[in-house]
CSV table of C-alpha atoms in Angstrom, one decimal:
chain,number,residue,atom,x,y,z
W,39,MET,CA,-209.2,-164.9,145.2
W,40,LYS,CA,-212.1,-164.0,142.9
W,41,PRO,CA,-215.0,-166.1,141.8
W,42,LYS,CA,-214.7,-168.5,139.1
W,43,LEU,CA,-217.2,-167.3,136.2
W,44,LEU,CA,-219.0,-169.2,133.2
W,45,ILE,CA,-219.6,-166.8,130.9
W,46,THR,CA,-222.0,-168.7,127.9
W,47,GLY,CA,-221.8,-166.5,124.5
W,48,GLY,CA,-218.3,-165.5,125.8
W,49,SER,CA,-216.8,-164.6,121.7
W,50,GLY,CA,-219.7,-162.8,120.9
W,51,PHE,CA,-220.1,-158.9,121.4
W,52,ILE,CA,-220.7,-157.9,125.0
W,53,GLY,CA,-219.4,-161.6,125.8
W,54,SER,CA,-215.9,-160.6,124.9
W,55,ASN,CA,-215.8,-157.7,126.6
W,56,LEU,CA,-217.0,-158.9,129.4
W,57,VAL,CA,-214.4,-162.0,128.9
W,58,ARG,CA,-211.4,-159.5,128.8
W,59,LEU,CA,-212.4,-157.3,131.4
W,60,ALA,CA,-213.3,-160.3,133.9
W,61,LEU,CA,-209.9,-161.5,133.8
W,62,ALA,CA,-208.4,-158.0,133.8
W,63,GLN,CA,-209.8,-157.6,137.4
W,64,GLY,CA,-208.4,-160.9,138.6
W,65,TYR,CA,-211.6,-163.8,137.9
W,66,ARG,CA,-210.7,-167.0,136.3
W,67,VAL,CA,-213.0,-167.2,133.5
W,68,LEU,CA,-215.0,-170.2,131.2
W,69,ASN,CA,-216.0,-169.2,127.9
W,70,PHE,CA,-219.0,-171.4,126.7
W,71,ASP,CA,-219.8,-170.2,123.8
W,72,LYS,CA,-221.4,-171.7,120.3
W,73,LEU,CA,-219.5,-170.3,117.6
W,74,THR,CA,-222.3,-169.6,115.7
W,75,TYR,CA,-221.9,-166.4,112.7
W,76,ALA,CA,-221.6,-163.4,115.7
W,77,GLY,CA,-219.4,-165.2,117.8
W,78,ASN,CA,-216.1,-164.4,116.7
W,79,PRO,CA,-212.5,-166.2,118.2
W,80,ALA,CA,-210.9,-163.5,116.8
W,81,SER,CA,-212.6,-161.1,119.9
W,82,LEU,CA,-210.5,-162.8,122.4
W,83,VAL,CA,-207.0,-163.5,120.5
W,84,ASP,CA,-204.9,-161.3,123.2
W,85,VAL,CA,-206.5,-163.2,126.1
W,86,GLU,CA,-206.5,-166.7,124.8
W,87,ASN,CA,-203.1,-167.7,126.4
W,88,HIS,CA,-204.4,-165.8,129.6
W,89,PRO,CA,-203.8,-168.5,132.8
W,90,GLY,CA,-207.4,-167.7,133.7
W,91,TYR,CA,-208.9,-168.5,131.0
W,92,ARG,CA,-210.5,-171.4,129.3
W,93,PHE,CA,-212.7,-171.9,126.2
W,94,VAL,CA,-215.4,-174.4,125.7
W,95,GLN,CA,-217.1,-174.8,122.0
W,96,GLY,CA,-220.9,-175.9,122.5
W,97,ASP,CA,-224.5,-175.2,122.7
W,98,VAL,CA,-226.0,-173.7,125.5
W,99,ALA,CA,-229.5,-176.0,124.4
W,100,ASP,CA,-227.3,-179.7,124.4
W,101,PRO,CA,-227.2,-180.9,128.3
W,102,ALA,CA,-224.5,-182.9,127.9
W,103,ALA,CA,-222.7,-179.9,126.6
W,104,VAL,CA,-223.8,-177.9,129.8
W,105,GLU,CA,-223.6,-180.6,132.6
W,106,ALA,CA,-219.8,-181.2,131.3
W,107,ALA,CA,-219.2,-177.6,131.2
W,108,PHE,CA,-220.4,-177.5,134.8
W,109,THR,CA,-218.4,-180.5,136.1
W,110,SER,CA,-215.2,-179.6,134.8
W,111,PHE,CA,-215.2,-176.0,135.5
W,112,GLU,CA,-216.6,-176.2,138.7
W,113,PRO,CA,-218.2,-172.0,138.5
W,114,GLU,CA,-219.0,-169.9,141.6
W,115,ALA,CA,-221.3,-167.6,139.1
W,116,VAL,CA,-222.9,-168.0,136.1
W,117,LEU,CA,-223.2,-164.8,133.7
W,118,HIS,CA,-225.5,-166.1,131.0
W,119,LEU,CA,-225.1,-163.3,127.4
W,120,ALA,CA,-225.7,-166.8,125.4
W,121,ALA,CA,-228.4,-165.2,122.3
W,122,GLU,CA,-229.5,-164.5,119.2
W,123,SER,CA,-229.7,-161.0,119.4
W,124,HIS,CA,-230.7,-159.1,116.7
W,125,VAL,CA,-234.1,-158.3,115.2
W,126,ASP,CA,-233.4,-158.1,112.1
W,127,ARG,CA,-232.5,-161.8,111.5
W,128,SER,CA,-235.9,-162.7,114.2
W,129,ILE,CA,-238.0,-161.3,112.1
W,130,ASP,CA,-236.2,-163.5,109.1
W,131,ALA,CA,-235.6,-166.6,110.7
W,132,PRO,CA,-237.7,-166.4,114.2
W,133,GLY,CA,-236.7,-170.6,114.7
W,134,ALA,CA,-233.0,-170.3,116.0
W,135,PHE,CA,-233.9,-167.4,118.8
W,136,ILE,CA,-236.6,-169.7,120.1
W,137,ALA,CA,-233.8,-172.6,120.2
W,138,THR,CA,-231.1,-170.7,121.8
W,139,ASN,CA,-233.2,-168.4,124.0
W,140,ILE,CA,-235.9,-170.2,125.3
W,141,THR,CA,-234.3,-173.7,125.3
W,142,GLY,CA,-231.1,-172.7,125.8
W,143,THR,CA,-231.8,-170.6,128.8
W,144,TYR,CA,-234.0,-173.8,130.1
W,145,THR,CA,-230.9,-175.8,129.6
W,146,LEU,CA,-228.8,-174.1,131.6
W,147,LEU,CA,-231.0,-173.1,134.0
W,148,GLU,CA,-231.8,-176.1,135.2
W,149,ALA,CA,-228.0,-177.9,134.8
W,150,ALA,CA,-227.1,-174.4,137.7
W,151,ARG,CA,-229.6,-175.9,139.8
W,152,ARG,CA,-228.6,-179.4,139.3
W,153,TYR,CA,-225.1,-178.2,140.3
W,154,ARG,CA,-225.7,-176.2,142.9
W,155,ALA,CA,-227.5,-179.1,144.6
W,156,THR,CA,-224.1,-180.6,144.5
W,157,LEU,CA,-222.0,-177.7,146.6
W,158,ALA,CA,-221.8,-177.6,150.4
W,159,PRO,CA,-224.6,-175.4,152.2
W,160,ALA,CA,-221.5,-172.4,151.9
W,161,GLN,CA,-220.6,-172.7,148.3
W,162,ALA,CA,-224.4,-172.6,148.0
W,163,GLY,CA,-225.1,-169.7,149.7
W,164,ALA,CA,-222.2,-167.5,147.7
W,165,PHE,CA,-223.6,-168.9,144.0
W,166,ARG,CA,-224.7,-166.7,141.5
W,167,PHE,CA,-226.5,-166.4,138.3
W,168,ILE,CA,-226.9,-163.3,136.3
W,169,HIS,CA,-229.0,-163.4,133.3
W,170,VAL,CA,-228.4,-160.6,130.9
W,171,SER,CA,-231.3,-159.6,128.8
W,172,THR,CA,-232.6,-156.5,127.1
W,173,ASP,CA,-234.7,-153.5,127.6
W,174,GLU,CA,-236.8,-154.5,124.2
W,175,VAL,CA,-239.0,-157.0,126.2
W,176,PHE,CA,-241.1,-154.0,127.4
W,177,GLY,CA,-242.2,-153.0,124.0
W,178,SER,CA,-242.2,-149.6,122.9
W,179,LEU,CA,-242.4,-146.1,124.1
W,180,GLY,CA,-244.4,-142.4,123.5
W,181,ALA,CA,-242.3,-139.7,123.4
W,182,GLU,CA,-241.9,-139.5,127.0
W,183,GLY,CA,-241.4,-142.0,129.9
W,184,ALA,CA,-238.7,-144.8,130.7
W,185,PHE,CA,-239.1,-148.5,131.1
W,186,SER,CA,-238.5,-149.3,135.1
W,187,GLU,CA,-237.4,-152.6,137.0
W,188,ALA,CA,-241.0,-152.4,136.5
W,189,THR,CA,-242.4,-152.1,133.3
W,190,ARG,CA,-245.0,-154.2,131.8
W,191,TYR,CA,-244.0,-156.4,129.5
W,192,ASP,CA,-244.7,-156.0,125.6
W,193,PRO,CA,-242.0,-157.1,123.3
W,194,ARG,CA,-243.0,-156.8,119.7
W,195,SER,CA,-240.5,-158.9,117.7
W,196,PRO,CA,-239.5,-162.3,117.0
W,197,TYR,CA,-236.5,-161.5,118.9
W,198,SER,CA,-238.2,-160.0,122.2
W,199,ALA,CA,-240.2,-162.0,122.7
W,200,SER,CA,-238.1,-164.4,122.7
W,201,LYS,CA,-235.8,-163.0,125.4
W,202,ALA,CA,-238.5,-162.3,127.7
W,203,ALA,CA,-239.8,-165.5,127.7
W,204,ALA,CA,-236.4,-166.5,129.0
W,205,ASP,CA,-236.8,-163.9,131.5
W,206,HIS,CA,-239.7,-165.8,133.0
W,207,LEU,CA,-237.7,-168.6,133.1
W,208,ALA,CA,-235.0,-167.5,134.9
W,209,ARG,CA,-237.5,-166.1,137.5
W,210,ALA,CA,-239.4,-169.2,137.7
W,211,TRP,CA,-236.1,-170.6,138.3
W,212,GLY,CA,-235.2,-168.4,141.3
W,213,GLY,CA,-239.1,-168.7,142.6
W,214,THR,CA,-239.9,-172.5,142.4
W,215,TYR,CA,-236.2,-173.9,143.7
W,216,GLY,CA,-234.2,-171.3,145.1
W,217,LEU,CA,-231.3,-170.3,142.2
W,218,PRO,CA,-229.9,-167.6,143.5
W,219,LEU,CA,-230.4,-165.2,140.4
W,220,ILE,CA,-230.1,-162.3,139.0
W,221,VAL,CA,-232.3,-160.3,135.7
W,222,THR,CA,-230.7,-157.5,134.4
W,223,HIS,CA,-232.2,-155.2,131.2
W,224,CYS,CA,-229.3,-153.0,129.1
W,225,SER,CA,-230.2,-150.4,126.3
W,226,ASN,CA,-228.7,-150.5,123.3
W,227,ASN,CA,-225.2,-151.4,123.2
W,228,TYR,CA,-222.1,-150.2,121.1
W,229,GLY,CA,-218.3,-150.5,120.9
W,230,PRO,CA,-215.5,-152.7,119.7
W,231,TYR,CA,-216.0,-156.0,118.7
W,232,GLN,CA,-219.7,-155.5,117.4
W,233,PHE,CA,-220.9,-157.8,114.8
W,234,PRO,CA,-220.8,-155.7,111.2
W,235,GLU,CA,-224.9,-156.1,111.2
W,236,LYS,CA,-226.0,-153.9,113.8
W,237,LEU,CA,-226.4,-150.1,113.5
W,238,VAL,CA,-223.5,-149.1,114.7
W,239,PRO,CA,-220.9,-150.9,113.0
W,240,LEU,CA,-223.0,-151.0,109.8
W,241,MET,CA,-223.0,-147.3,109.5
W,242,ILE,CA,-219.3,-147.0,110.1
W,243,LEU,CA,-218.1,-149.3,107.7
W,244,ARG,CA,-220.5,-148.4,105.3
W,245,ALA,CA,-219.4,-145.3,105.2
W,246,ARG,CA,-215.5,-146.6,105.2
W,247,ARG,CA,-216.3,-148.1,101.7
W,248,GLY,CA,-218.3,-145.0,100.2
W,249,GLU,CA,-221.5,-147.1,100.4
W,250,GLU,CA,-224.8,-145.0,100.6
W,251,ILE,CA,-225.6,-145.5,104.2
W,252,PRO,CA,-229.2,-146.5,104.7
W,253,VAL,CA,-231.4,-145.4,107.7
W,254,TYR,CA,-235.0,-147.1,108.5
W,255,GLY,CA,-238.1,-145.1,107.5
W,256,GLN,CA,-237.0,-141.1,108.4
W,257,GLY,CA,-234.9,-142.0,111.3
W,258,GLU,CA,-237.0,-140.8,114.3
W,259,ASN,CA,-236.8,-143.9,116.5
W,260,VAL,CA,-235.3,-143.1,119.2
W,261,ARG,CA,-233.0,-145.7,121.2
W,262,ASP,CA,-231.1,-145.0,124.7
W,263,TRP,CA,-227.4,-145.8,123.4
W,264,LEU,CA,-224.8,-147.7,126.0
W,265,PHE,CA,-221.5,-148.4,125.4
W,266,VAL,CA,-220.4,-152.1,125.7
W,267,GLY,CA,-217.6,-151.1,128.5
W,268,ASP,CA,-219.6,-150.0,130.7
W,269,HIS,CA,-222.7,-152.7,130.5
W,270,ALA,CA,-219.4,-155.2,131.3
W,271,GLU,CA,-218.5,-153.2,134.2
W,272,ALA,CA,-222.0,-152.7,135.3
W,273,LEU,CA,-222.7,-156.4,135.0
W,274,LEU,CA,-219.7,-156.9,137.3
W,275,THR,CA,-220.8,-155.0,139.9
W,276,VAL,CA,-224.3,-156.4,140.1
W,277,LEU,CA,-222.7,-160.3,140.2
W,278,GLU,CA,-220.3,-158.5,143.2
W,279,ARG,CA,-222.8,-156.5,145.1
W,280,GLY,CA,-226.8,-157.3,143.3
W,281,THR,CA,-229.1,-158.8,145.8
W,282,PRO,CA,-230.8,-162.4,144.3
W,283,GLY,CA,-234.3,-162.0,143.1
W,284,GLN,CA,-233.8,-158.2,142.2
W,285,THR,CA,-234.1,-156.6,138.4
W,286,TYR,CA,-231.1,-154.7,137.8
W,287,ASN,CA,-231.7,-152.1,134.9
W,288,ILE,CA,-228.6,-150.9,132.7
W,289,GLY,CA,-228.3,-147.8,130.7
W,290,GLY,CA,-226.5,-145.1,129.0
W,291,GLN,CA,-228.5,-142.2,129.8
W,292,ASN,CA,-227.7,-141.4,126.0
W,293,GLU,CA,-231.4,-141.0,123.9
W,294,ARG,CA,-231.0,-140.4,120.7
W,295,ARG,CA,-233.1,-140.7,117.0
W,296,ASN,CA,-231.5,-143.0,115.1
W,297,ILE,CA,-230.8,-140.4,111.9
W,298,ASP,CA,-229.0,-137.7,115.0
W,299,LEU,CA,-227.1,-141.1,116.0
W,300,VAL,CA,-226.1,-141.1,112.0
W,301,ARG,CA,-225.1,-137.6,111.1
W,302,LEU,CA,-223.1,-138.0,114.6
W,303,LEU,CA,-220.6,-140.6,113.0
W,304,CYS,CA,-220.8,-139.5,109.9
W,305,GLN,CA,-219.4,-136.1,111.1
W,306,LEU,CA,-216.8,-138.3,113.5
W,307,LEU,CA,-216.0,-139.8,110.6
W,308,ASP,CA,-215.2,-136.7,108.4
W,309,GLU,CA,-213.2,-136.2,111.0
W,310,ALA,CA,-211.0,-139.3,111.6
W,311,HIS,CA,-211.3,-140.4,107.9
W,312,PRO,CA,-212.3,-137.8,105.2
W,313,ARG,CA,-213.7,-139.0,101.8
W,314,ALA,CA,-211.3,-138.6,99.0
W,315,ASP,CA,-214.0,-136.2,97.6
W,316,GLY,CA,-213.9,-134.0,100.9
W,317,ARG,CA,-218.0,-134.1,100.4
W,318,PRO,CA,-219.1,-135.0,104.5
W,319,HIS,CA,-220.2,-138.0,104.7
W,320,ALA,CA,-223.2,-137.5,105.2
W,321,GLU,CA,-224.4,-136.5,102.3
W,322,SER,CA,-224.3,-140.3,101.6
W,323,ILE,CA,-227.5,-140.8,104.6
W,324,ARG,CA,-230.6,-142.5,102.6
W,325,PHE,CA,-234.3,-143.5,103.9
W,326,VAL,CA,-235.0,-147.3,103.1
W,327,ALA,CA,-238.2,-149.5,103.6
W,328,ASP,CA,-238.6,-148.9,108.0
W,329,ARG,CA,-238.0,-152.0,109.5
W,330,PRO,CA,-241.6,-154.3,110.4
W,331,GLY,CA,-242.9,-153.5,113.6
W,332,HIS,CA,-240.1,-151.4,114.6
W,333,ASP,CA,-240.7,-149.9,118.0
W,334,PHE,CA,-240.5,-146.4,117.9
W,335,ARG,CA,-238.4,-145.5,121.4
W,336,TYR,CA,-236.6,-147.5,124.3
W,337,ALA,CA,-235.6,-145.5,127.2
W,338,ILE,CA,-233.8,-146.9,130.2
W,339,ASP,CA,-235.0,-145.8,133.8
W,340,ALA,CA,-231.3,-146.8,135.5
W,341,SER,CA,-231.7,-145.4,138.7
W,342,LYS,CA,-232.0,-148.2,140.9
W,343,ILE,CA,-228.3,-149.7,139.7
W,344,ARG,CA,-226.8,-145.9,140.3
W,345,ARG,CA,-228.4,-145.8,143.9
W,346,ASP,CA,-227.8,-149.0,145.6
W,347,LEU,CA,-225.2,-150.8,143.7
W,348,GLY,CA,-223.2,-147.2,143.1
W,349,TRP,CA,-223.0,-147.7,139.0
W,350,HIS,CA,-222.6,-145.6,136.0
W,351,PRO,CA,-221.4,-145.0,132.9
W,352,ARG,CA,-218.1,-143.9,132.2
W,353,GLN,CA,-218.4,-142.7,129.0
W,354,ASP,CA,-220.3,-139.6,127.9
W,355,PRO,CA,-222.4,-138.9,124.9
W,356,GLU,CA,-220.1,-138.3,122.6
W,357,SER,CA,-216.7,-139.7,124.1
W,358,GLY,CA,-218.1,-144.2,123.5
W,359,PHE,CA,-218.8,-142.8,119.7
W,360,ARG,CA,-215.5,-141.5,118.8
W,361,LEU,CA,-213.6,-144.4,120.7
W,362,THR,CA,-215.8,-146.6,118.7
W,363,VAL,CA,-215.4,-145.5,115.2
W,364,LYS,CA,-211.6,-144.9,116.1
W,365,TRP,CA,-211.6,-149.0,116.6
W,366,TYR,CA,-212.9,-149.7,113.7
W,367,LEU,CA,-210.9,-147.5,111.2
W,368,GLU,CA,-208.0,-149.3,112.9
W,369,ASN,CA,-209.3,-152.5,113.4
W,370,ARG,CA,-209.5,-153.6,110.1
W,371,ALA,CA,-208.0,-157.1,110.4
W,372,TRP,CA,-211.3,-158.1,112.9
W,373,TRP,CA,-213.9,-156.7,110.4
W,374,GLN,CA,-212.6,-157.6,107.0
W,375,PRO,CA,-212.7,-161.3,107.2
W,376,ILE,CA,-216.5,-160.9,108.3
W,377,LEU,CA,-217.1,-158.8,104.9
W,378,ASP,CA,-215.5,-161.3,102.6
W,379,GLY,CA,-217.6,-164.2,104.5
W,380,THR,CA,-220.0,-164.2,106.7
W,381,TYR,CA,-222.0,-161.0,105.6
W,382,ALA,CA,-221.3,-157.9,103.5
W,383,LEU,CA,-223.6,-154.8,105.0
W,384,GLY,CA,-226.4,-156.3,103.4
W,385,ARG,CA,-230.3,-155.1,104.7
W,386,LEU,CA,-231.8,-157.3,106.4
W,387,GLY,CA,-235.1,-158.2,108.3
W,388,THR,CA,-237.9,-157.5,105.5
W,389,GLY,CA,-240.1,-160.5,106.6
W,390,GLY,CA,-239.2,-161.7,103.3
W,391,ALA,CA,-237.0,-165.2,103.6
């Protein structure tokens, strides 16, 4: 029988896709999620009655709640995804990022350390803690090169700084206390169930509503795009075959300038959801003031996970975006309540809050 997984942040974007995949593969899952603005129970409505699924609403920075989750569920592995994750929001209100990403990670590590100490030797040896991080901790690249597992940290935003601090804590708990811990760094994720503040769903939904499509600066910033289903598969691969103490980069090998990505999304929308006037969606693109401290380029060298663990992305450079456009067009029931209440596709991250 596959191990029981405690997944933090399982109602978020990456977390909900991971929970769904883990259940499909026979894992039993406890989803521990605070249900902040981006934690959406509707993202898992299709599995909420699954016999292998449990949900607990709780804050990873709350020691009592975290301790209770370990005691009641007795997990055999932890996948830690709970985090404040939007750079723009971190510019406007960094405090929440410090609380969740740093204090929350410390609280979870301590609970895992104490819990593992109660296990029999064989169980303690098999226990795993997967700490899920981001390529943004490495800072910004020039026109060439890629982040490797050995790249020096150089965070540039409150978000990336908080994730860098969490990474260092995680590795310290592995080195000091022997917690069998693995760190992963992923590139920019996209796909179903992503909160509309992020670039891909924001562009899709603004275009669908006939609104202007805002692109920061001149759209020259470059990102490596990873389909969320491929990321979920990579995380379970790391869990099953990764080596404690190691770090694995996870990337989609799909670098694009922001403006080129937005134009691709517009092209896909032209095919799947033409404008009423017959004009191309790209006519609505408008360049706007850039994000403060906007990193120029991220690129992931994912050769280690490919070579050592045999993982590779299933989606090609266009297929995942085509699937994503289709999903947002067909799932208004998921995103419309968000637009009606939590977030109305407005600009964030001006630093003026």
